[in-house]
PDB file of C-alpha atoms in Angstrom:
ATOM      1  CA  MET A   1      26.606  26.662  36.003  1.00 52.00           C
ATOM      2  CA  ARG A   2      28.769  29.738  36.523  1.00 49.00           C
ATOM      3  CA  THR A   3      29.145  31.506  39.860  1.00 46.00           C
ATOM      4  CA  ARG A   4      27.130  34.536  38.700  1.00 48.00           C
ATOM      5  CA  GLU A   5      24.243  32.268  37.634  1.00 50.00           C
ATOM      6  CA  LYS A   6      24.340  30.436  40.965  1.00 49.00           C
ATOM      7  CA  ALA A   7      24.212  33.754  42.830  1.00 44.00           C
ATOM      8  CA  ALA A   8      21.244  34.942  40.762  1.00 44.00           C
ATOM      9  CA  LEU A   9      19.442  31.671  41.434  1.00 46.00           C
ATOM     10  CA  ALA A  10      20.093  31.998  45.184  1.00 46.00           C
ATOM     11  CA  VAL A  11      18.780  35.581  45.272  1.00 42.00           C
ATOM     12  CA  ALA A  12      15.661  34.562  43.339  1.00 46.00           C
ATOM     13  CA  GLY A  13      15.129  31.661  45.753  1.00 47.00           C
ATOM     14  CA  LEU A  14      15.358  33.960  48.769  1.00 44.00           C
ATOM     15  CA  ALA A  15      12.806  36.317  47.238  1.00 44.00           C
ATOM     16  CA  VAL A  16      10.367  33.440  46.674  1.00 42.00           C
ATOM     17  CA  ALA A  17      10.953  32.127  50.197  1.00 45.00           C
ATOM     18  CA  ALA A  18      10.343  35.610  51.668  1.00 46.00           C
ATOM     19  CA  ALA A  19       7.039  35.744  49.809  1.00 48.00           C
ATOM     20  CA  GLY A  20       5.990  32.488  51.451  1.00 51.00           C
ATOM     21  CA  GLY A  21       6.609  30.193  48.486  1.00 47.00           C
ATOM     22  CA  THR A  22       8.461  26.925  48.249  1.00 46.00           C
ATOM     23  CA  VAL A  23      11.945  27.001  46.815  1.00 45.00           C
ATOM     24  CA  LEU A  24      13.342  24.022  44.976  1.00 48.00           C
ATOM     25  CA  ALA A  25      16.829  25.060  44.057  1.00 47.00           C
ATOM     26  CA  GLY A  26      20.087  23.389  43.434  1.00 50.00           C
ATOM     27  CA  THR A  27      22.197  22.016  40.682  1.00 53.00           C
ATOM     28  CA  SER A  28      22.117  18.550  39.296  1.00 52.00           C
ATOM     29  CA  GLY A  29      24.542  16.632  37.201  1.00 63.00           C
ATOM     30  CA  ALA A  30      23.798  15.409  33.741  1.00 61.00           C
ATOM     31  CA  VAL A  31      21.622  12.342  33.490  1.00 71.00           C
ATOM     32  CA  GLY A  32      22.826   9.664  31.112  1.00 66.00           C
ATOM     33  CA  PRO A  33      25.219   6.794  30.642  1.00 68.00           C
ATOM     34  CA  SER A  34      28.276   6.598  32.834  1.00 68.00           C
ATOM     35  CA  PRO A  35      30.952   7.150  31.791  1.00 73.00           C
ATOM     36  CA  ALA A  36      29.691   9.829  29.421  1.00 74.00           C
ATOM     37  CA  PRO A  37      30.138   8.870  25.757  1.00 78.00           C
ATOM     38  CA  ASN A  38      32.883  10.540  23.746  1.00 90.00           C
ATOM     39  CA  VAL A  39      31.075  12.748  21.190  1.00 94.00           C
ATOM     40  CA  GLN A  40      32.128  15.669  19.031  1.00 95.00           C
ATOM     41  CA  ALA A  41      29.580  17.774  17.160  1.00 95.00           C
ATOM     42  CA  ALA A  42      30.598  20.635  14.876  1.00 95.00           C
ATOM     43  CA  GLU A  43      30.005  22.510  11.641  1.00 95.00           C
ATOM     44  CA  ALA A  44      32.557  22.185   8.863  1.00 95.00           C
ATOM     45  CA  SER A  45      33.223  23.163   5.270  1.00 94.00           C
ATOM     46  CA  CYS A  46      35.695  22.063   2.637  1.00 95.00           C
ATOM     47  CA  VAL A  47      36.325  22.015  -1.109  1.00 96.00           C
ATOM     48  CA  THR A  48      35.771  18.588  -2.667  1.00 97.00           C
ATOM     49  CA  ASP A  49      38.206  16.795  -4.951  1.00 97.00           C
ATOM     50  CA  GLY A  50      37.366  15.413  -8.421  1.00 97.00           C
ATOM     51  CA  ALA A  51      35.376  12.529  -6.860  1.00 97.00           C
ATOM     52  CA  GLY A  52      33.342  14.849  -4.612  1.00 97.00           C
ATOM     53  CA  MET A  53      35.281  13.847  -1.475  1.00 97.00           C
ATOM     54  CA  CYS A  54      37.094  15.748   1.267  1.00 97.00           C
ATOM     55  CA  THR A  55      38.803  14.841   4.527  1.00 97.00           C
ATOM     56  CA  VAL A  56      37.437  16.218   7.808  1.00 96.00           C
ATOM     57  CA  GLN A  57      39.467  16.605  11.031  1.00 96.00           C
ATOM     58  CA  HIS A  58      37.933  15.522  14.354  1.00 95.00           C
ATOM     59  CA  ALA A  59      39.193  15.659  17.936  1.00 93.00           C
ATOM     60  CA  LEU A  60      37.890  12.384  19.407  1.00 93.00           C
ATOM     61  CA  GLY A  61      41.362  10.911  19.779  1.00 91.00           C
ATOM     62  CA  THR A  62      39.965   7.512  18.815  1.00 92.00           C
ATOM     63  CA  VAL A  63      38.476   5.930  15.720  1.00 94.00           C
ATOM     64  CA  PRO A  64      34.793   6.893  15.640  1.00 94.00           C
ATOM     65  CA  ALA A  65      32.254   4.114  15.953  1.00 93.00           C
ATOM     66  CA  ALA A  66      29.824   6.245  13.915  1.00 94.00           C
ATOM     67  CA  VAL A  67      29.750   9.606  12.167  1.00 96.00           C
ATOM     68  CA  VAL A  68      26.499  11.340  11.218  1.00 96.00           C
ATOM     69  CA  VAL A  69      26.632  14.145   8.635  1.00 96.00           C
ATOM     70  CA  SER A  70      23.999  16.609   7.467  1.00 94.00           C
ATOM     71  CA  ALA A  71      24.440  18.918   4.479  1.00 92.00           C
ATOM     72  CA  ASN A  72      23.830  22.645   4.980  1.00 89.00           C
ATOM     73  CA  THR A  73      23.063  24.107   1.562  1.00 80.00           C
ATOM     74  CA  PRO A  74      23.179  27.905   1.406  1.00 72.00           C
ATOM     75  CA  GLY A  75      21.301  28.347  -1.869  1.00 72.00           C
ATOM     76  CA  GLN A  76      18.134  26.821  -3.238  1.00 71.00           C
ATOM     77  CA  PHE A  77      19.922  25.488  -6.333  1.00 64.00           C
ATOM     78  CA  ASN A  78      22.982  24.191  -4.493  1.00 70.00           C
ATOM     79  CA  ALA A  79      21.506  20.943  -3.120  1.00 83.00           C
ATOM     80  CA  TYR A  80      23.712  17.889  -2.721  1.00 89.00           C
ATOM     81  CA  MET A  81      23.636  14.580  -0.871  1.00 92.00           C
ATOM     82  CA  LEU A  82      26.348  13.978   1.694  1.00 94.00           C
ATOM     83  CA  ASN A  83      27.595  10.678   3.111  1.00 95.00           C
ATOM     84  CA  THR A  84      30.586   9.438   5.057  1.00 96.00           C
ATOM     85  CA  VAL A  85      33.033   7.221   3.180  1.00 95.00           C
ATOM     86  CA  GLN A  86      33.061   3.658   4.480  1.00 91.00           C
ATOM     87  CA  GLY A  87      36.436   2.600   5.873  1.00 94.00           C
ATOM     88  CA  SER A  88      37.798   6.177   6.053  1.00 96.00           C
ATOM     89  CA  TYR A  89      37.556   6.687   9.834  1.00 96.00           C
ATOM     90  CA  THR A  90      40.857   7.230  11.673  1.00 95.00           C
ATOM     91  CA  ALA A  91      41.703   8.552  15.152  1.00 94.00           C
ATOM     92  CA  THR A  92      41.930  12.105  13.707  1.00 95.00           C
ATOM     93  CA  THR A  93      39.958  12.218  10.415  1.00 96.00           C
ATOM     94  CA  PHE A  94      37.077  10.849   8.346  1.00 97.00           C
ATOM     95  CA  GLN A  95      36.022  11.454   4.757  1.00 98.00           C
ATOM     96  CA  VAL A  96      32.743  12.719   3.329  1.00 97.00           C
ATOM     97  CA  ARG A  97      31.486  12.577  -0.251  1.00 97.00           C
ATOM     98  CA  ALA A  98      29.074  15.053  -1.829  1.00 96.00           C
ATOM     99  CA  MET A  99      26.928  13.991  -4.789  1.00 95.00           C
ATOM    100  CA  PHE A 100      24.400  15.899  -6.918  1.00 92.00           C
ATOM    101  CA  ASN A 101      22.701  12.567  -7.718  1.00 92.00           C
ATOM    102  CA  GLN A 102      23.661   8.876  -7.632  1.00 92.00           C
ATOM    103  CA  THR A 103      26.172   9.187 -10.474  1.00 94.00           C
ATOM    104  CA  THR A 104      27.368  12.828 -10.435  1.00 95.00           C
ATOM    105  CA  PRO A 105      29.822  13.940  -7.722  1.00 96.00           C
ATOM    106  CA  LYS A 106      29.995  17.565  -6.606  1.00 94.00           C
ATOM    107  CA  ALA A 107      33.567  17.884  -7.873  1.00 95.00           C
ATOM    108  CA  GLY A 108      35.744  20.873  -6.964  1.00 95.00           C
ATOM    109  CA  GLY A 109      32.972  22.655  -5.071  1.00 91.00           C
ATOM    110  CA  ALA A 110      32.612  24.066  -1.594  1.00 92.00           C
ATOM    111  CA  ILE A 111      30.334  22.145   0.760  1.00 93.00           C
ATOM    112  CA  TRP A 112      29.009  23.051   4.207  1.00 92.00           C
ATOM    113  CA  PHE A 113      27.768  20.512   6.716  1.00 94.00           C
ATOM    114  CA  SER A 114      27.278  19.581  10.351  1.00 96.00           C
ATOM    115  CA  PHE A 115      28.619  16.371  11.841  1.00 97.00           C
ATOM    116  CA  ALA A 116      28.520  14.349  15.029  1.00 96.00           C
ATOM    117  CA  ALA A 117      31.304  11.828  15.598  1.00 96.00           C
ATOM    118  CA  TYR A 118      30.751   9.171  18.268  1.00 95.00           C
ATOM    119  CA  GLY A 119      33.759   7.468  19.860  1.00 89.00           C
ATOM    120  CA  GLY A 120      33.930   4.015  21.326  1.00 74.00           C
ATOM    121  CA  ALA A 121      33.287   0.543  20.131  1.00 62.00           C
ATOM    122  CA  PRO A 122      30.362   0.074  17.770  1.00 54.00           C
ATOM    123  CA  VAL A 123      27.275  -1.559  19.200  1.00 55.00           C
ATOM    124  CA  THR A 124      26.291  -4.725  17.415  1.00 60.00           C
ATOM    125  CA  ILE A 125      22.600  -5.451  17.402  1.00 61.00           C
ATOM    126  CA  THR A 126      21.671  -9.060  16.884  1.00 70.00           C
ATOM    127  CA  PRO A 127      18.113  -9.714  15.828  1.00 72.00           C
ATOM    128  CA  THR A 128      16.107 -11.986  18.057  1.00 70.00           C
ATOM    129  CA  PRO A 129      14.664 -14.954  16.222  1.00 70.00           C
ATOM    130  CA  THR A 130      10.961 -14.795  15.713  1.00 68.00           C
ATOM    131  CA  LYS A 131       8.779 -17.752  16.564  1.00 66.00           C
ATOM    132  CA  SER A 132       7.346 -19.308  13.475  1.00 62.00           C
ATOM    133  CA  SER A 133       4.301 -21.498  13.416  1.00 59.00           C
ATOM    134  CA  PRO A 134       5.032 -25.132  12.654  1.00 60.00           C
ATOM    135  CA  THR A 135       4.630 -26.131   9.063  1.00 61.00           C
ATOM    136  CA  PRO A 136       1.583 -28.342   8.608  1.00 60.00           C
ATOM    137  CA  THR A 137       2.408 -31.851   7.482  1.00 62.00           C
ATOM    138  CA  LYS A 138       0.399 -34.066   5.172  1.00 65.00           C
ATOM    139  CA  PRO A 139      -0.669 -37.469   6.448  1.00 60.00           C
ATOM    140  CA  PRO A 140       1.584 -40.198   5.102  1.00 60.00           C
ATOM    141  CA  THR A 141       0.523 -41.892   1.899  1.00 62.00           C
ATOM    142  CA  PRO A 142      -0.291 -45.599   2.435  1.00 57.00           C
ATOM    143  CA  THR A 143       2.390 -47.896   1.086  1.00 60.00           C
ATOM    144  CA  THR A 144       0.311 -51.094   0.973  1.00 57.00           C
ATOM    145  CA  ALA A 145      -2.224 -51.775  -1.741  1.00 56.00           C
ATOM    146  CA  PRO A 146      -5.832 -51.942  -0.564  1.00 54.00           C
ATOM    147  CA  THR A 147      -7.213 -55.434  -0.252  1.00 54.00           C
ATOM    148  CA  THR A 148     -10.210 -56.414  -2.346  1.00 56.00           C
ATOM    149  CA  VAL A 149     -13.072 -58.480  -0.968  1.00 54.00           C
ATOM    150  CA  ALA A 150     -14.836 -60.933  -3.291  1.00 55.00           C
ATOM    151  CA  PRO A 151     -18.527 -60.194  -3.724  1.00 56.00           C
ATOM    152  CA  PRO A 152     -20.865 -62.586  -1.919  1.00 54.00           C
ATOM    153  CA  THR A 153     -22.332 -65.436  -3.946  1.00 53.00           C
ATOM    154  CA  THR A 154     -26.089 -65.680  -4.205  1.00 53.00           C
ATOM    155  CA  THR A 155     -27.905 -68.933  -3.557  1.00 51.00           C
ATOM    156  CA  SER A 156     -31.524 -69.745  -3.470  1.00 52.00           C
ATOM    157  CA  GLU A 157     -31.234 -71.560  -0.214  1.00 52.00           C
ATOM    158  CA  LEU A 158     -29.928 -70.224   2.972  1.00 52.00           C
ATOM    159  CA  PRO A 159     -27.505 -72.474   4.709  1.00 54.00           C
ATOM    160  CA  GLY A 160     -28.943 -74.717   7.414  1.00 56.00           C
ATOM    161  CA  THR A 161     -32.477 -74.677   6.078  1.00 53.00           C
ATOM    162  CA  THR A 162     -34.468 -77.466   4.548  1.00 54.00           C
ATOM    163  CA  PRO A 163     -36.132 -77.247   1.221  1.00 55.00           C
ATOM    164  CA  PRO A 164     -39.861 -76.517   1.144  1.00 57.00           C
ATOM    165  CA  GLY A 165     -42.110 -79.496   1.420  1.00 59.00           C
ATOM    166  CA  GLY A 166     -40.399 -80.563   4.526  1.00 56.00           C
ATOM    167  CA  GLY A 167     -39.700 -83.833   3.148  1.00 53.00           C
ATOM    168  CA  SER A 168     -37.289 -86.292   4.244  1.00 54.00           C
ATOM    169  CA  GLY A 169     -36.575 -87.136   0.699  1.00 52.00           C
ATOM    170  CA  LEU A 170     -38.578 -90.341   0.930  1.00 54.00           C
ATOM    171  CA  GLY A 171     -41.435 -90.621  -1.375  1.00 54.00           C
ATOM    172  CA  GLY A 172     -44.456 -90.382   0.317  1.00 53.00           C
TER     173      GLY A 172
END
């Protein structure tokens, strides 16, 4: 905040205080990661080569961990897709490629775009394993052959009984 802005804020605070209001004034620092990340955001333009590519200068002073680009097309019939070129990042430059479609580069044409280059080491995100339910198992198949039981034999007499007539077998 500049000195003039601070003075205006102080005068406004005094006026509110004189009117019987509560003044909450002061300056605060930026809230965010510490140390602040190294970021450069800008607008750029260039003329592409035969493959639809051009080299862009940046001022990070280090190889960017990521670069985000967004095409700014001035006319309704001048649309193109814009991407960064993998492996092209250096401490001072990166490359972009403009394409009309997946197979046709915007060769030898002017392109306009915005970019944000982020310095520092790239963040690697490792997926956390998800818990899976156990796979149901089938009961084991028996390995022994089932035993067979012989059918019972039928007799007319039950064991331990005497034949009718109660006889002793002696004629009588």
